[in-house]
Amino acid sequence: MNELTFEINSNEEIWELFDKDFNIIFIHKFLPNEVIKWWKTDLKTQNGTEFKNLSVRQMEMDVQTDLNGLKKILELNTNQLRIYQFEKPVSDTLEIERLPEKNRDLILKQNGLKHFFFVDFEFVTIGSFESEFINGIEHNPKFENRIAERKRILTKQKTG
């Protein structure tokens, strides 16, 4: 797995990083409302039961969507996102937190994972099994200076 971490200026910039050839997006533990407060929503369960005008807080869920849905989610300007880009739909039984850490990457790859994006406030970490994908981001004129600066800072911290 190839990884890269650098600063981002907005969630709009994150959109530019996604591989538009893969339309299956999985967002792990998505929080549609990051502020801990009550808010009103409707909810429909799998068996068709509908709840209207519920008060909820700290609602957390896994979301499977497409690139269009991802774009809408990025427009929420959420500060922390764990986004996985797959080549095929995620199976009902695949639960990331239950995967053994030493085999996690291999299992995700076998299930069609292509790239992941961890957004943590002003930083994004991108991982991919395809080194060409990471190289393309490293040489993107919009990001290459930030990536080089981040590498200089990390190297300086390691050498003390």
PDB file of C-alpha atoms in Angstrom:
ATOM      1  CA  MET A   1       0.000   0.000   0.000  1.00  0.00           C
ATOM      2  CA  ASN A   2       1.382   3.382  -1.040  1.00  0.00           C
ATOM      3  CA  GLU A   3       0.473   6.342   1.201  1.00  0.00           C
ATOM      4  CA  LEU A   4       0.767  10.085   1.026  1.00  0.00           C
ATOM      5  CA  THR A   5      -0.215  12.786   3.556  1.00  0.00           C
ATOM      6  CA  PHE A   6      -0.404  16.527   2.923  1.00  0.00           C
ATOM      7  CA  GLU A   7      -2.357  19.664   3.747  1.00  0.00           C
ATOM      8  CA  ILE A   8      -5.567  20.541   1.973  1.00  0.00           C
ATOM      9  CA  ASN A   9      -7.331  23.871   1.827  1.00  0.00           C
ATOM     10  CA  SER A  10     -10.913  22.683   1.358  1.00  0.00           C
ATOM     11  CA  ASN A  11     -13.137  19.708   0.708  1.00  0.00           C
ATOM     12  CA  GLU A  12     -13.471  21.018  -2.857  1.00  0.00           C
ATOM     13  CA  GLU A  13      -9.781  20.200  -3.329  1.00  0.00           C
ATOM     14  CA  ILE A  14     -10.384  16.676  -2.072  1.00  0.00           C
ATOM     15  CA  TRP A  15     -12.860  16.112  -4.902  1.00  0.00           C
ATOM     16  CA  GLU A  16     -10.039  16.625  -7.419  1.00  0.00           C
ATOM     17  CA  LEU A  17      -8.090  13.730  -5.890  1.00  0.00           C
ATOM     18  CA  PHE A  18     -10.628  10.976  -6.551  1.00  0.00           C
ATOM     19  CA  ASP A  19     -10.210   8.484  -9.365  1.00  0.00           C
ATOM     20  CA  LYS A  20     -13.295   9.132 -11.513  1.00  0.00           C
ATOM     21  CA  ASP A  21     -12.992   5.608 -13.023  1.00  0.00           C
ATOM     22  CA  PHE A  22     -14.307   3.998  -9.812  1.00  0.00           C
ATOM     23  CA  ASN A  23     -17.861   4.909  -8.854  1.00  0.00           C
ATOM     24  CA  ILE A  24     -18.321   2.854  -5.664  1.00  0.00           C
ATOM     25  CA  ILE A  25     -17.719   5.012  -2.607  1.00  0.00           C
ATOM     26  CA  PHE A  26     -17.807   3.684   0.956  1.00  0.00           C
ATOM     27  CA  ILE A  27     -17.645   6.124   3.847  1.00  0.00           C
ATOM     28  CA  HIS A  28     -16.886   4.443   7.156  1.00  0.00           C
ATOM     29  CA  LYS A  29     -18.534   5.802  10.307  1.00  0.00           C
ATOM     30  CA  PHE A  30     -19.950   8.882   8.613  1.00  0.00           C
ATOM     31  CA  LEU A  31     -21.299  11.573  10.920  1.00  0.00           C
ATOM     32  CA  PRO A  32     -23.763  13.736   8.967  1.00  0.00           C
ATOM     33  CA  ASN A  33     -23.782  16.286  11.774  1.00  0.00           C
ATOM     34  CA  GLU A  34     -20.492  16.692  13.642  1.00  0.00           C
ATOM     35  CA  VAL A  35     -21.878  18.976  16.325  1.00  0.00           C
ATOM     36  CA  ILE A  36     -23.219  17.132  19.357  1.00  0.00           C
ATOM     37  CA  LYS A  37     -26.719  18.510  19.473  1.00  0.00           C
ATOM     38  CA  TRP A  38     -30.212  17.257  18.790  1.00  0.00           C
ATOM     39  CA  TRP A  39     -31.577  17.703  15.264  1.00  0.00           C
ATOM     40  CA  LYS A  40     -34.741  16.663  13.460  1.00  0.00           C
ATOM     41  CA  THR A  41     -34.798  14.033  10.733  1.00  0.00           C
ATOM     42  CA  ASP A  42     -36.935  11.311   9.175  1.00  0.00           C
ATOM     43  CA  LEU A  43     -35.772   7.701   9.148  1.00  0.00           C
ATOM     44  CA  LYS A  44     -36.914   4.744   7.081  1.00  0.00           C
ATOM     45  CA  THR A  45     -35.788   1.258   8.128  1.00  0.00           C
ATOM     46  CA  GLN A  46     -34.952  -1.609   5.782  1.00  0.00           C
ATOM     47  CA  ASN A  47     -38.324  -3.271   6.422  1.00  0.00           C
ATOM     48  CA  GLY A  48     -40.159  -0.067   5.476  1.00  0.00           C
ATOM     49  CA  THR A  49     -41.009   1.322   8.896  1.00  0.00           C
ATOM     50  CA  GLU A  50     -40.900   5.107   8.770  1.00  0.00           C
ATOM     51  CA  PHE A  51     -40.200   7.458  11.624  1.00  0.00           C
ATOM     52  CA  LYS A  52     -41.093  11.094  11.045  1.00  0.00           C
ATOM     53  CA  ASN A  53     -39.586  14.082  12.778  1.00  0.00           C
ATOM     54  CA  LEU A  54     -37.231  12.139  15.059  1.00  0.00           C
ATOM     55  CA  SER A  55     -34.835  13.977  17.321  1.00  0.00           C
ATOM     56  CA  VAL A  56     -31.391  12.393  16.933  1.00  0.00           C
ATOM     57  CA  ARG A  57     -27.811  13.152  17.856  1.00  0.00           C
ATOM     58  CA  GLN A  58     -24.451  11.565  17.177  1.00  0.00           C
ATOM     59  CA  MET A  59     -25.913   9.496  14.352  1.00  0.00           C
ATOM     60  CA  GLU A  60     -23.062   7.481  12.857  1.00  0.00           C
ATOM     61  CA  MET A  61     -23.353   5.180   9.873  1.00  0.00           C
ATOM     62  CA  ASP A  62     -21.515   3.465   7.066  1.00  0.00           C
ATOM     63  CA  VAL A  63     -22.551   4.933   3.725  1.00  0.00           C
ATOM     64  CA  GLN A  64     -22.231   3.358   0.309  1.00  0.00           C
ATOM     65  CA  THR A  65     -22.798   5.819  -2.530  1.00  0.00           C
ATOM     66  CA  ASP A  66     -21.453   6.878  -5.894  1.00  0.00           C
ATOM     67  CA  LEU A  67     -19.272   9.811  -6.967  1.00  0.00           C
ATOM     68  CA  ASN A  68     -22.320  12.113  -7.142  1.00  0.00           C
ATOM     69  CA  GLY A  69     -23.257  11.246  -3.561  1.00  0.00           C
ATOM     70  CA  LEU A  70     -19.654  11.768  -2.484  1.00  0.00           C
ATOM     71  CA  LYS A  71     -19.645  15.226  -4.012  1.00  0.00           C
ATOM     72  CA  LYS A  72     -22.725  16.162  -1.948  1.00  0.00           C
ATOM     73  CA  ILE A  73     -21.117  14.771   1.211  1.00  0.00           C
ATOM     74  CA  LEU A  74     -17.938  16.773   0.573  1.00  0.00           C
ATOM     75  CA  GLU A  75     -20.071  19.905   0.222  1.00  0.00           C
ATOM     76  CA  LEU A  76     -21.069  19.449   3.888  1.00  0.00           C
ATOM     77  CA  ASN A  77     -17.479  20.464   4.733  1.00  0.00           C
ATOM     78  CA  THR A  78     -17.143  17.645   7.237  1.00  0.00           C
ATOM     79  CA  ASN A  79     -13.806  17.797   9.067  1.00  0.00           C
ATOM     80  CA  GLN A  80     -13.197  14.073   9.381  1.00  0.00           C
ATOM     81  CA  LEU A  81     -14.023  11.469   6.752  1.00  0.00           C
ATOM     82  CA  ARG A  82     -12.837   7.917   6.074  1.00  0.00           C
ATOM     83  CA  ILE A  83     -13.553   7.396   2.387  1.00  0.00           C
ATOM     84  CA  TYR A  84     -12.831   4.179   0.513  1.00  0.00           C
ATOM     85  CA  GLN A  85     -13.052   3.948  -3.264  1.00  0.00           C
ATOM     86  CA  PHE A  86     -13.945   0.454  -4.523  1.00  0.00           C
ATOM     87  CA  GLU A  87     -14.250  -1.124  -7.950  1.00  0.00           C
ATOM     88  CA  LYS A  88     -17.293  -3.156  -6.837  1.00  0.00           C
ATOM     89  CA  PRO A  89     -20.005  -2.784  -4.166  1.00  0.00           C
ATOM     90  CA  VAL A  90     -19.021  -3.532  -0.579  1.00  0.00           C
ATOM     91  CA  SER A  91     -20.542  -6.789   0.665  1.00  0.00           C
ATOM     92  CA  ASP A  92     -23.002  -6.845   3.558  1.00  0.00           C
ATOM     93  CA  THR A  93     -20.563  -8.842   5.681  1.00  0.00           C
ATOM     94  CA  LEU A  94     -17.468  -6.638   5.272  1.00  0.00           C
ATOM     95  CA  GLU A  95     -16.963  -4.680   8.504  1.00  0.00           C
ATOM     96  CA  ILE A  96     -13.683  -2.784   8.522  1.00  0.00           C
ATOM     97  CA  GLU A  97     -13.331  -2.544  12.295  1.00  0.00           C
ATOM     98  CA  ARG A  98     -13.634  -6.333  12.619  1.00  0.00           C
ATOM     99  CA  LEU A  99     -10.864  -7.107  10.137  1.00  0.00           C
ATOM    100  CA  PRO A 100      -7.586  -8.312  11.660  1.00  0.00           C
ATOM    101  CA  GLU A 101      -5.146  -5.418  11.416  1.00  0.00           C
ATOM    102  CA  LYS A 102      -2.302  -7.506   9.974  1.00  0.00           C
ATOM    103  CA  ASN A 103      -4.509  -8.687   7.061  1.00  0.00           C
ATOM    104  CA  ARG A 104      -6.753  -5.628   6.686  1.00  0.00           C
ATOM    105  CA  ASP A 105      -5.166  -4.230   3.512  1.00  0.00           C
ATOM    106  CA  LEU A 106      -5.124  -7.620   1.788  1.00  0.00           C
ATOM    107  CA  ILE A 107      -8.761  -8.344   2.663  1.00  0.00           C
ATOM    108  CA  LEU A 108      -9.864  -4.899   1.479  1.00  0.00           C
ATOM    109  CA  LYS A 109      -7.903  -5.325  -1.764  1.00  0.00           C
ATOM    110  CA  GLN A 110      -9.552  -8.730  -2.333  1.00  0.00           C
ATOM    111  CA  ASN A 111     -12.922  -7.005  -1.869  1.00  0.00           C
ATOM    112  CA  GLY A 112     -12.151  -4.448  -4.572  1.00  0.00           C
ATOM    113  CA  LEU A 113     -10.575  -1.531  -2.685  1.00  0.00           C
ATOM    114  CA  LYS A 114      -8.614   0.748  -5.003  1.00  0.00           C
ATOM    115  CA  HIS A 115      -7.889   3.865  -2.921  1.00  0.00           C
ATOM    116  CA  PHE A 116      -8.654   5.352   0.473  1.00  0.00           C
ATOM    117  CA  PHE A 117      -8.809   8.954   1.650  1.00  0.00           C
ATOM    118  CA  PHE A 118      -8.673   9.914   5.317  1.00  0.00           C
ATOM    119  CA  VAL A 119      -9.608  13.529   5.822  1.00  0.00           C
ATOM    120  CA  ASP A 120      -8.565  14.848   9.217  1.00  0.00           C
ATOM    121  CA  PHE A 121      -9.260  18.581   9.391  1.00  0.00           C
ATOM    122  CA  GLU A 122      -6.564  20.248   7.249  1.00  0.00           C
ATOM    123  CA  PHE A 123      -4.765  17.030   6.302  1.00  0.00           C
ATOM    124  CA  VAL A 124      -5.607  14.243   3.895  1.00  0.00           C
ATOM    125  CA  THR A 125      -3.943  10.838   3.827  1.00  0.00           C
ATOM    126  CA  ILE A 126      -4.337   8.968   0.569  1.00  0.00           C
ATOM    127  CA  GLY A 127      -3.559   5.298   0.195  1.00  0.00           C
ATOM    128  CA  SER A 128      -3.603   3.200  -2.926  1.00  0.00           C
ATOM    129  CA  PHE A 129      -2.494  -0.175  -4.168  1.00  0.00           C
ATOM    130  CA  GLU A 130      -1.594   1.577  -7.434  1.00  0.00           C
ATOM    131  CA  SER A 131       1.689   3.489  -7.242  1.00  0.00           C
ATOM    132  CA  GLU A 132       0.799   5.333 -10.484  1.00  0.00           C
ATOM    133  CA  PHE A 133      -2.228   6.851  -8.765  1.00  0.00           C
ATOM    134  CA  ILE A 134      -0.100   8.192  -5.894  1.00  0.00           C
ATOM    135  CA  ASN A 135       2.591   9.397  -8.329  1.00  0.00           C
ATOM    136  CA  GLY A 136      -0.059  11.291 -10.285  1.00  0.00           C
ATOM    137  CA  ILE A 137      -1.102  13.165  -7.149  1.00  0.00           C
ATOM    138  CA  GLU A 138       2.523  13.822  -6.141  1.00  0.00           C
ATOM    139  CA  HIS A 139       3.172  15.443  -9.530  1.00  0.00           C
ATOM    140  CA  ASN A 140      -0.075  17.390  -9.717  1.00  0.00           C
ATOM    141  CA  PRO A 141       0.991  21.074  -9.868  1.00  0.00           C
ATOM    142  CA  LYS A 142      -1.712  22.024  -7.364  1.00  0.00           C
ATOM    143  CA  PHE A 143      -0.421  19.662  -4.676  1.00  0.00           C
ATOM    144  CA  GLU A 144       3.261  18.912  -5.368  1.00  0.00           C
ATOM    145  CA  ASN A 145       4.681  21.841  -3.345  1.00  0.00           C
ATOM    146  CA  ARG A 146       2.539  20.974  -0.318  1.00  0.00           C
ATOM    147  CA  ILE A 147       3.537  17.317  -0.564  1.00  0.00           C
ATOM    148  CA  ALA A 148       7.234  18.212  -0.827  1.00  0.00           C
ATOM    149  CA  GLU A 149       6.951  20.588   2.151  1.00  0.00           C
ATOM    150  CA  ARG A 150       5.231  17.901   4.261  1.00  0.00           C
ATOM    151  CA  LYS A 151       8.010  15.427   3.400  1.00  0.00           C
ATOM    152  CA  ARG A 152      10.683  18.011   4.369  1.00  0.00           C
ATOM    153  CA  ILE A 153       8.989  18.615   7.727  1.00  0.00           C
ATOM    154  CA  LEU A 154       8.723  14.877   8.461  1.00  0.00           C
ATOM    155  CA  THR A 155      12.351  14.291   7.466  1.00  0.00           C
ATOM    156  CA  LYS A 156      13.494  17.173   9.658  1.00  0.00           C
ATOM    157  CA  GLN A 157      11.484  15.815  12.621  1.00  0.00           C
ATOM    158  CA  LYS A 158      13.021  12.353  12.207  1.00  0.00           C
ATOM    159  CA  THR A 159      16.583  13.648  12.015  1.00  0.00           C
ATOM    160  CA  GLY A 160      15.990  15.999  14.951  1.00  0.00           C
TER     161      GLY A 160
END
